[in-house]
mmCIF file of C-alpha atoms in Angstrom:
data_model
loop_
_atom_site.group_PDB
_atom_site.id
_atom_site.type_symbol
_atom_site.label_atom_id
_atom_site.label_comp_id
_atom_site.label_asym_id
_atom_site.label_seq_id
_atom_site.Cartn_x
_atom_site.Cartn_y
_atom_site.Cartn_z
ATOM 1 C CA MET A 11 0.156 0.011 -0.084
ATOM 2 C CA LEU A 12 2.403 2.740 1.277
ATOM 3 C CA LEU A 13 5.569 1.264 -0.808
ATOM 4 C CA ARG A 14 4.998 1.898 -4.217
ATOM 5 C CA SER A 15 5.885 5.574 -4.143
ATOM 6 C CA PRO A 16 5.966 6.275 -0.595
ATOM 7 C CA GLU A 17 7.098 10.176 -1.811
ATOM 8 C CA ILE A 18 4.077 10.831 -3.013
ATOM 9 C CA CYS A 19 1.438 8.853 -1.099
ATOM 10 C CA LEU A 20 2.951 9.372 2.857
ATOM 11 C CA PRO A 21 1.895 13.160 2.328
ATOM 12 C CA THR A 22 -1.681 12.352 1.565
ATOM 13 C CA PHE A 23 -1.948 9.667 4.025
ATOM 14 C CA THR A 24 -0.690 11.905 6.694
ATOM 15 C CA ALA A 25 -3.402 14.773 5.683
ATOM 16 C CA PHE A 26 -6.093 12.185 5.489
ATOM 17 C CA TYR A 27 -5.110 10.812 9.347
ATOM 18 C CA THR A 28 -4.888 14.260 10.276
ATOM 19 C CA HIS A 29 -8.633 15.193 9.832
ATOM 20 C CA TYR A 30 -9.831 11.443 10.786
ATOM 21 C CA LYS A 31 -11.973 11.706 13.657
ATOM 22 C CA GLN A 32 -12.537 8.315 14.836
ATOM 23 C CA SER A 33 -9.855 6.089 16.589
ATOM 24 C CA LEU A 34 -8.079 3.272 15.051
ATOM 25 C CA CYS A 35 -9.121 -0.321 15.899
ATOM 26 C CA ASP A 36 -6.306 -2.774 16.287
ATOM 27 C CA GLU A 37 -6.756 -4.460 13.026
ATOM 28 C CA GLU A 38 -6.248 -1.073 11.106
ATOM 29 C CA LEU A 39 -2.962 -0.381 13.148
ATOM 30 C CA LYS A 40 -1.848 -3.851 12.192
ATOM 31 C CA ARG A 41 -2.109 -3.129 8.632
ATOM 32 C CA LEU A 42 -0.746 0.422 8.941
ATOM 33 C CA LEU A 43 2.288 -0.177 11.134
ATOM 34 C CA PRO A 44 4.255 -2.365 8.823
ATOM 35 C CA PRO A 45 4.594 0.097 5.906
ATOM 36 C CA ILE A 46 5.189 2.781 8.554
ATOM 37 C CA LEU A 47 8.295 0.419 9.894
ATOM 38 C CA SER A 48 9.480 -0.379 6.501
ATOM 39 C CA GLY A 49 9.680 3.248 5.597
ATOM 40 C CA THR A 50 11.946 3.821 8.552
ATOM 41 C CA LYS A 51 14.564 1.644 6.988
ATOM 42 C CA SER A 52 14.580 3.651 3.723
ATOM 43 C CA THR A 53 17.677 5.701 2.918
ATOM 44 C CA ASN A 54 15.825 8.491 1.246
ATOM 45 C CA GLY A 55 15.197 11.218 4.135
ATOM 46 C CA THR A 56 11.832 12.308 2.728
ATOM 47 C CA VAL A 57 10.591 8.950 3.178
ATOM 48 C CA ARG A 58 11.719 8.858 6.337
ATOM 49 C CA SER A 59 10.476 11.977 7.648
ATOM 50 C CA GLY A 60 7.012 11.230 5.731
ATOM 51 C CA VAL A 61 6.561 8.084 8.040
ATOM 52 C CA ILE A 62 7.390 9.787 11.270
ATOM 53 C CA ASN A 63 4.975 12.625 10.007
ATOM 54 C CA LEU A 64 2.142 9.596 9.212
ATOM 55 C CA TRP A 65 2.957 8.329 12.972
ATOM 56 C CA LEU A 66 2.235 11.673 14.332
ATOM 57 C CA ALA A 67 -1.082 11.836 12.867
ATOM 58 C CA ILE A 68 -1.962 8.422 13.554
ATOM 59 C CA THR A 69 -0.684 8.345 17.319
ATOM 60 C CA PRO A 70 -3.533 10.038 18.679
ATOM 61 C CA LEU A 71 -6.189 8.078 16.918
ATOM 62 C CA ILE A 72 -4.304 5.048 19.221
ATOM 63 C CA ILE A 73 -6.514 4.315 22.131
ATOM 64 C CA SER A 74 -6.343 0.601 22.829
ATOM 65 C CA GLU A 75 -3.687 -0.403 25.340
ATOM 66 C CA SER A 76 -3.073 -3.442 23.049
ATOM 67 C CA GLY A 77 -2.613 -1.286 20.169
ATOM 68 C CA LEU A 78 -0.190 0.865 21.759
ATOM 69 C CA LYS A 79 1.580 -2.408 23.261
ATOM 70 C CA PHE A 80 1.816 -3.650 19.722
ATOM 71 C CA SER A 81 2.991 -0.463 18.230
ATOM 72 C CA VAL A 82 5.938 -0.235 21.036
ATOM 73 C CA ASP A 83 7.024 -3.855 21.011
ATOM 74 C CA ASN A 84 7.022 -3.591 16.833
ATOM 75 C CA ILE A 85 9.216 -0.712 17.070
ATOM 76 C CA LEU A 86 11.495 -1.290 19.741
ATOM 77 C CA ALA A 87 12.383 -5.005 18.301
ATOM 78 C CA PRO A 88 14.607 -4.193 15.430
ATOM 79 C CA VAL A 89 16.835 -1.912 17.794
ATOM 80 C CA LEU A 90 17.044 -4.623 20.620
ATOM 81 C CA THR A 91 17.644 -7.317 18.477
ATOM 82 C CA GLY A 92 20.284 -5.297 16.804
ATOM 83 C CA LYS A 93 18.915 -5.662 13.560
ATOM 84 C CA THR A 94 18.854 -1.996 12.125
ATOM 85 C CA ASN A 95 20.218 -0.903 9.210
ATOM 86 C CA GLY A 96 22.159 1.944 10.263
ATOM 87 C CA VAL A 97 21.892 5.290 12.256
ATOM 88 C CA ASP A 98 19.092 6.636 10.056
ATOM 89 C CA HIS A 99 17.055 3.793 10.707
ATOM 90 C CA ARG A 100 17.633 4.063 14.519
ATOM 91 C CA GLN A 101 17.077 7.868 14.649
ATOM 92 C CA ALA A 102 13.691 7.385 12.826
ATOM 93 C CA LEU A 103 12.337 4.334 15.152
ATOM 94 C CA PHE A 104 13.433 6.743 18.249
ATOM 95 C CA LYS A 105 11.263 9.368 16.496
ATOM 96 C CA LEU A 106 8.623 7.356 16.552
ATOM 97 C CA ILE A 107 9.033 6.381 19.919
ATOM 98 C CA GLN A 108 9.160 10.232 21.229
ATOM 99 C CA HIS A 109 5.515 10.582 19.830
ATOM 100 C CA ILE A 110 3.971 7.300 21.824
ATOM 101 C CA PRO A 111 1.602 8.747 24.526
ATOM 102 C CA THR A 112 2.456 7.672 28.416
ATOM 103 C CA GLY A 113 0.884 4.636 29.623
ATOM 104 C CA PRO A 114 1.366 1.061 30.776
ATOM 105 C CA GLN A 115 3.543 0.666 27.845
ATOM 106 C CA SER A 116 6.201 3.277 29.392
ATOM 107 C CA ARG A 117 7.934 0.943 31.446
ATOM 108 C CA GLU A 118 8.768 -1.221 28.752
ATOM 109 C CA ILE A 119 9.930 1.918 26.658
ATOM 110 C CA ILE A 120 12.363 2.906 29.541
ATOM 111 C CA LYS A 121 13.983 -0.362 29.646
ATOM 112 C CA GLY A 122 14.328 -0.716 25.750
ATOM 113 C CA LEU A 123 15.472 2.997 25.744
ATOM 114 C CA ILE A 124 17.809 2.857 28.721
ATOM 115 C CA ALA A 125 19.501 -0.475 27.271
ATOM 116 C CA GLN A 126 20.220 1.110 23.690
ATOM 117 C CA LEU A 127 21.764 3.938 25.642
ATOM 118 C CA GLU A 128 24.323 2.101 27.060
ATOM 119 C CA LYS A 129 25.157 0.921 23.882
ATOM 120 C CA GLU A 130 24.799 3.583 21.108
ATOM 121 C CA THR A 131 27.830 5.526 19.904
ATOM 122 C CA ASN A 132 25.931 8.220 17.183
ATOM 123 C CA GLU A 133 25.512 11.376 18.923
ATOM 124 C CA SER A 134 22.395 12.098 16.858
ATOM 125 C CA VAL A 135 20.701 8.888 17.763
ATOM 126 C CA LEU A 136 21.653 9.395 21.490
ATOM 127 C CA THR A 137 19.651 13.023 21.058
ATOM 128 C CA CYS A 138 16.774 11.096 20.132
ATOM 129 C CA ILE A 139 16.920 8.447 22.962
ATOM 130 C CA SER A 140 17.273 11.195 25.154
ATOM 131 C CA GLU A 141 14.444 13.280 23.928
ATOM 132 C CA ALA A 142 12.258 10.071 24.477
ATOM 133 C CA LEU A 143 13.210 8.900 28.088
ATOM 134 C CA PRO A 144 11.934 12.016 29.833
ATOM 135 C CA LYS A 145 8.271 11.928 28.577
ATOM 136 C CA HIS A 146 8.072 7.985 29.807
ATOM 137 C CA MET A 147 9.791 8.661 33.211
#
C-alpha cells in the first residue's frame, strides 16, 4: 500500500489521518504499522520524515492499550535485537517512540531506551533517545 511511491502517498495518508476523527482499531493499526516501519529503513530522507509525520498523525488515534503495546513491541524490536539498517534507521525508530503517549507501555519503553543508551555511539541517535526518555519517566 505505502510502498509503491512513498514520497507521493505519505503526505496524502498523513493529511487523511490528520483529519480522521475516529480511533484506530487494532486491525487497522496492524495493517498500517508494517509499512511505517518499512519506511523507517529507507535511505531516502523524505520517506523517513514522511513516515514520522504519518506516525504523528496516527498516534493520537490509537486508544487501545493493546494497540499501543503492539506498536511499542514492533518499533523497539529491531533496535533491541540489533537488526537496524544503520544510524538513520535507529534515529527514525526513536523518533517514532518519542510520540507514543505515556501509559502502561512506558515501563517497557524506558527499559528499551536505557538498554540502547548504554550501547549507542552515534550522537544524533543519542539525542533522539534522550528526547524520548523524559516523557515516559
